[in-house]
């Protein structure tokens, strides 16, 4: 299955968030993680093309970058996207304190808290490092706000099977989640399973 992405806009303020007229009310999926977690690589692996580079162009790194994902291509492309992908700025290495978005520009928290179309948050955690406090705080935020989220473990190819199993166990325990889906942007392992999860989001 292939969805073709169309870059919509970069938002640095709540007033920029795409309107229903632009998204056709399609469900939105947000991608979040610490800087360097492998977010751009994973988005590119999911979409099969280099779209996430758009997000790293200067001025867009601190923005929410919205992409419309369309079924079909060319003439057969439907007007209403199947999904909207929201690529959020990576958070820093320091912990996220008090307000989840305290290190982030102030439009991030309203997006995560209030955006009606937000159907799923994909929280990326690196399987190659121990569980991070900042990741836990983000996960707690979604728990507290009752927002649907999924935890995805990146760079799984770098670990042996047993080391990966250990890492996933530690991540589940520390973040108190039932599941961490391992993926690799390098080998595409887990990418199909992640797609299946993304395509199963509730229409809002
Ligand atoms: P971002 O800052 O979260 O967007 O992270 P990037 O996608 O730019 O990746 C950060 C670094 O991790 C880069 O050096 C990537 O090549 C590397 N990386 C990302 N994903 C993978 C992966 O699945 N496997 C491996 N081995 N390296 C990865």
mmCIF file of N, CA and C in Angstrom, residues 62-186:
data_model
loop_
_atom_site.group_PDB
_atom_site.id
_atom_site.type_symbol
_atom_site.label_atom_id
_atom_site.label_comp_id
_atom_site.label_asym_id
_atom_site.label_seq_id
_atom_site.Cartn_x
_atom_site.Cartn_y
_atom_site.Cartn_z
ATOM 1 N N UNK A 62 11.342 24.041 13.916
ATOM 2 C CA UNK A 62 10.584 24.372 15.120
ATOM 3 C C UNK A 62 9.106 24.501 14.803
ATOM 4 N N UNK A 63 8.711 23.953 13.682
ATOM 5 C CA UNK A 63 7.322 24.076 13.258
ATOM 6 C C UNK A 63 6.654 22.703 13.277
ATOM 7 N N UNK A 64 5.320 22.704 13.244
ATOM 8 C CA UNK A 64 4.616 21.455 12.948
ATOM 9 C C UNK A 64 4.424 21.429 11.442
ATOM 10 N N UNK A 65 4.960 20.399 10.803
ATOM 11 C CA UNK A 65 4.839 20.285 9.346
ATOM 12 C C UNK A 65 3.724 19.294 9.020
ATOM 13 N N UNK A 66 2.757 19.766 8.277
ATOM 14 C CA UNK A 66 1.591 18.934 7.947
ATOM 15 C C UNK A 66 1.692 18.395 6.518
ATOM 16 N N UNK A 67 1.410 17.094 6.382
ATOM 17 C CA UNK A 67 1.369 16.458 5.067
ATOM 18 C C UNK A 67 0.018 15.773 4.906
ATOM 19 N N UNK A 68 -0.555 15.897 3.730
ATOM 20 C CA UNK A 68 -1.772 15.146 3.415
ATOM 21 C C UNK A 68 -1.347 13.865 2.710
ATOM 22 N N UNK A 69 -1.858 12.732 3.169
ATOM 23 C CA UNK A 69 -1.511 11.448 2.555
ATOM 24 C C UNK A 69 -2.706 10.956 1.745
ATOM 25 N N UNK A 70 -2.480 10.881 0.439
ATOM 26 C CA UNK A 70 -3.570 10.532 -0.476
ATOM 27 C C UNK A 70 -3.454 9.117 -1.001
ATOM 28 N N UNK A 71 -4.600 8.466 -1.116
ATOM 29 C CA UNK A 71 -4.630 7.175 -1.809
ATOM 30 C C UNK A 71 -4.621 7.454 -3.311
ATOM 31 N N UNK A 72 -4.000 6.560 -4.043
ATOM 32 C CA UNK A 72 -3.957 6.729 -5.492
ATOM 33 C C UNK A 72 -2.934 7.782 -5.884
ATOM 34 N N UNK A 73 -2.666 7.847 -7.180
ATOM 35 C CA UNK A 73 -1.687 8.829 -7.652
ATOM 36 C C UNK A 73 -2.241 9.523 -8.891
ATOM 37 N N UNK A 74 -1.629 10.621 -9.238
ATOM 38 C CA UNK A 74 -1.979 11.353 -10.456
ATOM 39 C C UNK A 74 -3.454 11.662 -10.529
ATOM 40 N N UNK A 75 -4.042 11.372 -11.657
ATOM 41 C CA UNK A 75 -5.455 11.671 -11.924
ATOM 42 C C UNK A 75 -6.384 10.962 -10.952
ATOM 43 N N UNK A 76 -5.910 9.804 -10.504
ATOM 44 C CA UNK A 76 -6.794 8.991 -9.664
ATOM 45 C C UNK A 76 -6.705 9.375 -8.188
ATOM 46 N N UNK A 77 -5.872 10.366 -7.909
ATOM 47 C CA UNK A 77 -5.708 10.800 -6.528
ATOM 48 C C UNK A 77 -7.019 11.398 -6.015
ATOM 49 N N UNK A 78 -7.427 10.926 -4.852
ATOM 50 C CA UNK A 78 -8.682 11.449 -4.303
ATOM 51 C C UNK A 78 -8.446 12.823 -3.689
ATOM 52 N N UNK A 79 -9.474 13.644 -3.698
ATOM 53 C CA UNK A 79 -9.351 14.985 -3.117
ATOM 54 C C UNK A 79 -9.198 14.893 -1.602
ATOM 55 N N UNK A 80 -9.990 13.998 -1.000
ATOM 56 C CA UNK A 80 -9.910 13.873 0.457
ATOM 57 C C UNK A 80 -8.747 12.965 0.809
ATOM 58 N N UNK A 81 -7.786 13.478 1.607
ATOM 59 C CA UNK A 81 -6.684 12.598 1.996
ATOM 60 C C UNK A 81 -7.178 11.493 2.925
ATOM 61 N N UNK A 82 -6.471 10.351 2.898
ATOM 62 C CA UNK A 82 -6.811 9.267 3.810
ATOM 63 C C UNK A 82 -6.403 9.647 5.230
ATOM 64 N N UNK A 83 -5.270 10.306 5.328
ATOM 65 C CA UNK A 83 -4.717 10.696 6.627
ATOM 66 C C UNK A 83 -3.965 12.011 6.488
ATOM 67 N N UNK A 84 -3.818 12.686 7.614
ATOM 68 C CA UNK A 84 -2.909 13.832 7.680
ATOM 69 C C UNK A 84 -1.777 13.446 8.619
ATOM 70 N N UNK A 85 -0.553 13.694 8.193
ATOM 71 C CA UNK A 85 0.596 13.411 9.047
ATOM 72 C C UNK A 85 1.119 14.743 9.586
ATOM 73 N N UNK A 86 1.267 14.809 10.887
ATOM 74 C CA UNK A 86 1.821 16.020 11.509
ATOM 75 C C UNK A 86 3.186 15.671 12.095
ATOM 76 N N UNK A 87 4.213 16.273 11.541
ATOM 77 C CA UNK A 87 5.591 16.033 11.980
ATOM 78 C C UNK A 87 5.953 17.137 12.973
ATOM 79 N N UNK A 88 6.064 16.755 14.235
ATOM 80 C CA UNK A 88 6.313 17.755 15.275
ATOM 81 C C UNK A 88 7.801 17.951 15.525
ATOM 82 N N UNK A 89 8.183 19.138 16.011
ATOM 83 C CA UNK A 89 9.604 19.367 16.282
ATOM 84 C C UNK A 89 10.125 18.398 17.340
ATOM 85 N N UNK A 90 11.353 17.947 17.174
ATOM 86 C CA UNK A 90 11.952 17.072 18.176
ATOM 87 C C UNK A 90 12.149 17.830 19.480
ATOM 88 N N UNK A 91 11.968 17.124 20.587
ATOM 89 C CA UNK A 91 12.223 17.812 21.857
ATOM 90 C C UNK A 91 13.644 17.549 22.291
ATOM 91 N N UNK A 92 14.080 18.351 23.248
ATOM 92 C CA UNK A 92 15.498 18.369 23.574
ATOM 93 C C UNK A 92 15.918 17.237 24.476
ATOM 94 N N UNK A 93 17.115 17.309 24.907
ATOM 95 C CA UNK A 93 17.660 16.255 25.747
ATOM 96 C C UNK A 93 17.324 16.473 27.209
ATOM 97 N N UNK A 94 17.053 17.724 27.574
ATOM 98 C CA UNK A 94 16.630 17.989 28.946
ATOM 99 C C UNK A 94 15.216 17.459 29.106
ATOM 100 N N UNK A 95 14.809 17.247 30.337
ATOM 101 C CA UNK A 95 13.472 16.681 30.514
ATOM 102 C C UNK A 95 12.390 17.711 30.205
ATOM 103 N N UNK A 96 11.268 17.211 29.827
ATOM 104 C CA UNK A 96 10.123 18.085 29.592
ATOM 105 C C UNK A 96 9.522 18.345 30.962
ATOM 106 N N UNK A 97 9.569 19.564 31.414
ATOM 107 C CA UNK A 97 9.097 19.800 32.776
ATOM 108 C C UNK A 97 7.741 20.495 32.777
ATOM 109 N N UNK A 98 7.059 20.346 33.863
ATOM 110 C CA UNK A 98 5.744 20.963 34.109
ATOM 111 C C UNK A 98 4.826 20.814 32.913
ATOM 112 N N UNK A 99 4.781 21.833 32.111
ATOM 113 C CA UNK A 99 3.998 21.761 30.895
ATOM 114 C C UNK A 99 4.770 20.867 29.943
ATOM 115 N N UNK A 100 4.073 19.978 29.271
ATOM 116 C CA UNK A 100 4.770 19.034 28.403
ATOM 117 C C UNK A 100 5.578 19.764 27.352
ATOM 118 N N UNK A 101 5.095 20.918 26.969
ATOM 119 C CA UNK A 101 5.718 21.603 25.846
ATOM 120 C C UNK A 101 6.595 22.770 26.286
ATOM 121 N N UNK A 102 7.042 22.742 27.548
ATOM 122 C CA UNK A 102 7.750 23.924 28.052
ATOM 123 C C UNK A 102 9.002 24.248 27.258
ATOM 124 N N UNK A 103 9.613 23.223 26.673
ATOM 125 C CA UNK A 103 10.806 23.492 25.872
ATOM 126 C C UNK A 103 10.442 23.783 24.438
ATOM 127 N N UNK A 104 9.205 23.551 24.131
ATOM 128 C CA UNK A 104 8.757 23.707 22.763
ATOM 129 C C UNK A 104 8.090 25.052 22.597
ATOM 130 N N UNK A 105 7.974 25.486 21.367
ATOM 131 C CA UNK A 105 7.189 26.704 21.126
ATOM 132 C C UNK A 105 5.780 26.488 21.660
ATOM 133 N N UNK A 106 5.121 27.593 22.032
ATOM 134 C CA UNK A 106 3.866 27.460 22.769
ATOM 135 C C UNK A 106 2.669 26.979 21.954
ATOM 136 N N UNK A 107 2.853 26.732 20.682
ATOM 137 C CA UNK A 107 1.723 26.233 19.897
ATOM 138 C C UNK A 107 1.642 24.704 19.940
ATOM 139 N N UNK A 108 2.668 24.043 20.501
ATOM 140 C CA UNK A 108 2.681 22.580 20.487
ATOM 141 C C UNK A 108 1.627 22.011 21.438
ATOM 142 N N UNK A 109 1.625 22.519 22.658
ATOM 143 C CA UNK A 109 0.687 21.951 23.633
ATOM 144 C C UNK A 109 -0.768 22.118 23.203
ATOM 145 N N UNK A 110 -1.157 23.315 22.721
ATOM 146 C CA UNK A 110 -2.541 23.430 22.222
ATOM 147 C C UNK A 110 -2.843 22.428 21.107
ATOM 148 N N UNK A 111 -1.854 22.183 20.259
ATOM 149 C CA UNK A 111 -2.087 21.205 19.187
ATOM 150 C C UNK A 111 -2.387 19.840 19.785
ATOM 151 N N UNK A 112 -1.540 19.403 20.711
ATOM 152 C CA UNK A 112 -1.687 18.052 21.268
ATOM 153 C C UNK A 112 -2.926 17.933 22.149
ATOM 154 N N UNK A 113 -3.260 19.020 22.831
ATOM 155 C CA UNK A 113 -4.370 19.004 23.773
ATOM 156 C C UNK A 113 -5.718 19.197 23.097
ATOM 157 N N UNK A 114 -5.756 20.111 22.135
ATOM 158 C CA UNK A 114 -7.054 20.589 21.658
ATOM 159 C C UNK A 114 -7.413 20.229 20.219
ATOM 160 N N UNK A 115 -6.440 19.779 19.479
ATOM 161 C CA UNK A 115 -6.721 19.523 18.061
ATOM 162 C C UNK A 115 -7.729 18.377 17.926
ATOM 163 N N UNK A 116 -8.899 18.698 17.417
ATOM 164 C CA UNK A 116 -9.965 17.708 17.373
ATOM 165 C C UNK A 116 -9.643 16.540 16.444
ATOM 166 N N UNK A 117 -8.985 16.849 15.341
ATOM 167 C CA UNK A 117 -8.722 15.819 14.331
ATOM 168 C C UNK A 117 -7.595 14.864 14.730
ATOM 169 N N UNK A 118 -6.878 15.191 15.810
ATOM 170 C CA UNK A 118 -5.735 14.345 16.192
ATOM 171 C C UNK A 118 -6.229 12.971 16.666
ATOM 172 N N UNK A 119 -5.970 11.959 15.841
ATOM 173 C CA UNK A 119 -6.518 10.628 16.106
ATOM 174 C C UNK A 119 -5.508 9.710 16.777
ATOM 175 N N UNK A 120 -4.224 9.993 16.596
ATOM 176 C CA UNK A 120 -3.193 9.121 17.168
ATOM 177 C C UNK A 120 -1.875 9.883 17.260
ATOM 178 N N UNK A 121 -1.199 9.712 18.403
ATOM 179 C CA UNK A 121 0.152 10.256 18.545
ATOM 180 C C UNK A 121 1.131 9.086 18.517
ATOM 181 N N UNK A 122 2.109 9.165 17.643
ATOM 182 C CA UNK A 122 3.141 8.133 17.552
ATOM 183 C C UNK A 122 4.346 8.649 18.336
ATOM 184 N N UNK A 123 4.582 8.034 19.509
ATOM 185 C CA UNK A 123 5.692 8.464 20.372
ATOM 186 C C UNK A 123 6.907 7.594 20.051
ATOM 187 N N UNK A 124 7.921 8.205 19.500
ATOM 188 C CA UNK A 124 9.108 7.455 19.110
ATOM 189 C C UNK A 124 10.116 7.442 20.253
ATOM 190 N N UNK A 125 10.607 6.240 20.562
ATOM 191 C CA UNK A 125 11.662 6.110 21.574
ATOM 192 C C UNK A 125 12.789 5.282 20.954
ATOM 193 N N UNK A 126 13.997 5.616 21.310
ATOM 194 C CA UNK A 126 15.182 4.955 20.740
ATOM 195 C C UNK A 126 15.438 3.653 21.504
ATOM 196 N N UNK A 127 15.468 2.522 20.780
ATOM 197 C CA UNK A 127 15.696 1.236 21.466
ATOM 198 C C UNK A 127 17.159 1.061 21.882
ATOM 199 N N UNK A 128 18.025 1.977 21.403
ATOM 200 C CA UNK A 128 19.469 1.830 21.667
ATOM 201 C C UNK A 128 19.941 2.519 22.930
ATOM 202 N N UNK A 129 19.023 3.226 23.584
ATOM 203 C CA UNK A 129 19.399 3.926 24.811
ATOM 204 C C UNK A 129 18.399 3.574 25.905
ATOM 205 N N UNK A 130 18.799 3.761 27.154
ATOM 206 C CA UNK A 130 17.862 3.433 28.238
ATOM 207 C C UNK A 130 16.619 4.325 28.171
ATOM 208 N N UNK A 131 15.527 3.901 28.800
ATOM 209 C CA UNK A 131 14.304 4.708 28.817
ATOM 210 C C UNK A 131 14.600 6.133 29.318
ATOM 211 N N UNK A 132 14.057 7.106 28.618
ATOM 212 C CA UNK A 132 14.344 8.507 28.919
ATOM 213 C C UNK A 132 13.175 9.157 29.659
ATOM 214 N N UNK A 133 13.528 10.015 30.623
ATOM 215 C CA UNK A 133 12.518 10.714 31.402
ATOM 216 C C UNK A 133 11.609 11.573 30.525
ATOM 217 N N UNK A 134 12.216 12.246 29.566
ATOM 218 C CA UNK A 134 11.422 13.145 28.721
ATOM 219 C C UNK A 134 10.390 12.354 27.914
ATOM 220 N N UNK A 135 10.759 11.155 27.489
ATOM 221 C CA UNK A 135 9.799 10.323 26.759
ATOM 222 C C UNK A 135 8.656 9.907 27.689
ATOM 223 N N UNK A 136 9.017 9.553 28.912
ATOM 224 C CA UNK A 136 8.001 9.159 29.894
ATOM 225 C C UNK A 136 7.025 10.307 30.146
ATOM 226 N N UNK A 137 7.580 11.534 30.223
ATOM 227 C CA UNK A 137 6.717 12.685 30.479
ATOM 228 C C UNK A 137 5.739 12.925 29.336
ATOM 229 N N UNK A 138 6.223 12.713 28.129
ATOM 230 C CA UNK A 138 5.337 12.874 26.976
ATOM 231 C C UNK A 138 4.228 11.812 27.007
ATOM 232 N N UNK A 139 4.622 10.588 27.303
ATOM 233 C CA UNK A 139 3.653 9.485 27.376
ATOM 234 C C UNK A 139 2.631 9.764 28.489
ATOM 235 N N UNK A 140 3.125 10.257 29.626
ATOM 236 C CA UNK A 140 2.218 10.618 30.727
ATOM 237 C C UNK A 140 1.219 11.689 30.287
ATOM 238 N N UNK A 141 1.720 12.625 29.500
ATOM 239 C CA UNK A 141 0.840 13.687 28.994
ATOM 240 C C UNK A 141 -0.322 13.079 28.199
ATOM 241 N N UNK A 142 -0.016 12.135 27.333
ATOM 242 C CA UNK A 142 -1.084 11.520 26.529
ATOM 243 C C UNK A 142 -2.020 10.689 27.402
ATOM 244 N N UNK A 143 -1.446 10.032 28.411
ATOM 245 C CA UNK A 143 -2.293 9.270 29.336
ATOM 246 C C UNK A 143 -3.246 10.204 30.056
ATOM 247 N N UNK A 144 -2.680 11.322 30.588
ATOM 248 C CA UNK A 144 -3.490 12.252 31.378
ATOM 249 C C UNK A 144 -4.551 12.941 30.538
ATOM 250 N N UNK A 145 -4.228 13.230 29.293
ATOM 251 C CA UNK A 145 -5.183 13.935 28.446
ATOM 252 C C UNK A 145 -6.095 12.968 27.697
ATOM 253 N N UNK A 146 -5.873 11.670 27.940
ATOM 254 C CA UNK A 146 -6.739 10.653 27.342
ATOM 255 C C UNK A 146 -6.676 10.651 25.814
ATOM 256 N N UNK A 147 -5.519 10.959 25.302
ATOM 257 C CA UNK A 147 -5.312 10.965 23.857
ATOM 258 C C UNK A 147 -4.748 9.619 23.429
ATOM 259 N N UNK A 148 -5.225 9.049 22.343
ATOM 260 C CA UNK A 148 -4.669 7.777 21.893
ATOM 261 C C UNK A 148 -3.221 7.929 21.429
ATOM 262 N N UNK A 149 -2.371 7.000 21.858
ATOM 263 C CA UNK A 149 -0.965 7.062 21.448
ATOM 264 C C UNK A 149 -0.435 5.649 21.277
ATOM 265 N N UNK A 150 0.651 5.552 20.547
ATOM 266 C CA UNK A 150 1.334 4.279 20.396
ATOM 267 C C UNK A 150 2.822 4.561 20.575
ATOM 268 N N UNK A 151 3.513 3.649 21.250
ATOM 269 C CA UNK A 151 4.953 3.834 21.451
ATOM 270 C C UNK A 151 5.703 2.955 20.452
ATOM 271 N N UNK A 152 6.601 3.574 19.715
ATOM 272 C CA UNK A 152 7.351 2.894 18.662
ATOM 273 C C UNK A 152 8.840 2.980 18.994
ATOM 274 N N UNK A 153 9.514 1.841 18.959
ATOM 275 C CA UNK A 153 10.949 1.793 19.283
ATOM 276 C C UNK A 153 11.777 1.847 18.004
ATOM 277 N N UNK A 154 12.596 2.874 17.850
ATOM 278 C CA UNK A 154 13.336 3.093 16.599
ATOM 279 C C UNK A 154 14.706 2.404 16.598
ATOM 280 N N UNK A 155 15.274 2.328 15.409
ATOM 281 C CA UNK A 155 16.649 1.847 15.173
ATOM 282 C C UNK A 155 16.851 0.418 15.676
ATOM 283 N N UNK A 156 15.797 -0.396 15.534
ATOM 284 C CA UNK A 156 15.834 -1.766 16.048
ATOM 285 C C UNK A 156 16.920 -2.605 15.373
ATOM 286 N N UNK A 157 17.316 -2.228 14.164
ATOM 287 C CA UNK A 157 18.339 -3.006 13.437
ATOM 288 C C UNK A 157 19.698 -2.968 14.113
ATOM 289 N N UNK A 158 19.912 -2.002 14.967
ATOM 290 C CA UNK A 158 21.228 -1.863 15.579
ATOM 291 C C UNK A 158 21.476 -2.872 16.697
ATOM 292 N N UNK A 159 20.408 -3.567 17.119
ATOM 293 C CA UNK A 159 20.536 -4.485 18.249
ATOM 294 C C UNK A 159 20.343 -5.929 17.812
ATOM 295 N N UNK A 160 20.997 -6.838 18.523
ATOM 296 C CA UNK A 160 20.754 -8.265 18.301
ATOM 297 C C UNK A 160 19.344 -8.571 18.806
ATOM 298 N N UNK A 161 18.799 -9.700 18.408
ATOM 299 C CA UNK A 161 17.450 -10.063 18.834
ATOM 300 C C UNK A 161 17.294 -10.041 20.345
ATOM 301 N N UNK A 162 18.291 -10.582 21.046
ATOM 302 C CA UNK A 162 18.143 -10.668 22.504
ATOM 303 C C UNK A 162 18.285 -9.287 23.142
ATOM 304 N N UNK A 163 19.182 -8.463 22.597
ATOM 305 C CA UNK A 163 19.342 -7.109 23.145
ATOM 306 C C UNK A 163 18.090 -6.277 22.873
ATOM 307 N N UNK A 164 17.485 -6.499 21.709
ATOM 308 C CA UNK A 164 16.260 -5.773 21.373
ATOM 309 C C UNK A 164 15.130 -6.187 22.318
ATOM 310 N N UNK A 165 15.014 -7.487 22.551
ATOM 311 C CA UNK A 165 13.966 -7.981 23.450
ATOM 312 C C UNK A 165 14.135 -7.374 24.843
ATOM 313 N N UNK A 166 15.375 -7.294 25.292
ATOM 314 C CA UNK A 166 15.674 -6.705 26.608
ATOM 315 C C UNK A 166 15.283 -5.235 26.637
ATOM 316 N N UNK A 167 15.667 -4.534 25.588
ATOM 317 C CA UNK A 167 15.380 -3.099 25.504
ATOM 318 C C UNK A 167 13.870 -2.848 25.503
ATOM 319 N N UNK A 168 13.129 -3.656 24.739
ATOM 320 C CA UNK A 168 11.674 -3.472 24.668
ATOM 321 C C UNK A 168 11.030 -3.742 26.026
ATOM 322 N N UNK A 169 11.550 -4.744 26.720
ATOM 323 C CA UNK A 169 11.028 -5.045 28.061
ATOM 324 C C UNK A 169 11.260 -3.866 29.006
ATOM 325 N N UNK A 170 12.462 -3.304 28.951
ATOM 326 C CA UNK A 170 12.779 -2.162 29.822
ATOM 327 C C UNK A 170 11.921 -0.953 29.463
ATOM 328 N N UNK A 171 11.726 -0.714 28.180
ATOM 329 C CA UNK A 171 10.918 0.432 27.749
ATOM 330 C C UNK A 171 9.464 0.268 28.212
ATOM 331 N N UNK A 172 8.918 -0.948 28.066
ATOM 332 C CA UNK A 172 7.537 -1.190 28.492
ATOM 333 C C UNK A 172 7.397 -0.981 29.989
ATOM 334 N N UNK A 173 8.382 -1.502 30.742
ATOM 335 C CA UNK A 173 8.323 -1.401 32.198
ATOM 336 C C UNK A 173 8.438 0.062 32.634
ATOM 337 N N UNK A 174 9.436 0.761 32.138
ATOM 338 C CA UNK A 174 9.688 2.135 32.593
ATOM 339 C C UNK A 174 8.600 3.112 32.146
ATOM 340 N N UNK A 175 8.071 2.889 30.966
ATOM 341 C CA UNK A 175 7.048 3.811 30.465
ATOM 342 C C UNK A 175 5.632 3.322 30.805
ATOM 343 N N UNK A 176 5.573 2.152 31.443
ATOM 344 C CA UNK A 176 4.278 1.575 31.829
ATOM 345 C C UNK A 176 3.300 1.512 30.656
ATOM 346 N N UNK A 177 3.771 0.906 29.572
ATOM 347 C CA UNK A 177 2.909 0.694 28.417
ATOM 348 C C UNK A 177 2.881 -0.797 28.083
ATOM 349 N N UNK A 178 1.773 -1.232 27.461
ATOM 350 C CA UNK A 178 1.606 -2.651 27.153
ATOM 351 C C UNK A 178 2.471 -3.081 25.984
ATOM 352 N N UNK A 179 2.741 -2.125 25.103
ATOM 353 C CA UNK A 179 3.421 -2.528 23.884
ATOM 354 C C UNK A 179 4.367 -1.443 23.384
ATOM 355 N N UNK A 180 5.500 -1.868 22.866
ATOM 356 C CA UNK A 180 6.407 -0.975 22.136
ATOM 357 C C UNK A 180 6.678 -1.672 20.806
ATOM 358 N N UNK A 181 6.326 -1.007 19.727
ATOM 359 C CA UNK A 181 6.470 -1.613 18.401
ATOM 360 C C UNK A 181 7.856 -1.312 17.836
ATOM 361 N N UNK A 182 8.690 -2.355 17.654
ATOM 362 C CA UNK A 182 10.033 -2.091 17.139
ATOM 363 C C UNK A 182 10.020 -1.833 15.632
ATOM 364 N N UNK A 183 10.768 -0.842 15.199
ATOM 365 C CA UNK A 183 10.864 -0.539 13.763
ATOM 366 C C UNK A 183 12.308 -0.213 13.401
ATOM 367 N N UNK A 184 12.582 -0.353 12.125
ATOM 368 C CA UNK A 184 13.865 0.122 11.593
ATOM 369 C C UNK A 184 13.623 0.827 10.281
ATOM 370 N N UNK A 185 14.086 2.062 10.216
ATOM 371 C CA UNK A 185 13.987 2.804 8.956
ATOM 372 C C UNK A 185 14.999 2.238 7.966
ATOM 373 N N UNK A 186 16.039 1.627 8.511
ATOM 374 C CA UNK A 186 17.119 1.122 7.668
ATOM 375 C C UNK A 186 16.706 -0.166 6.937
#
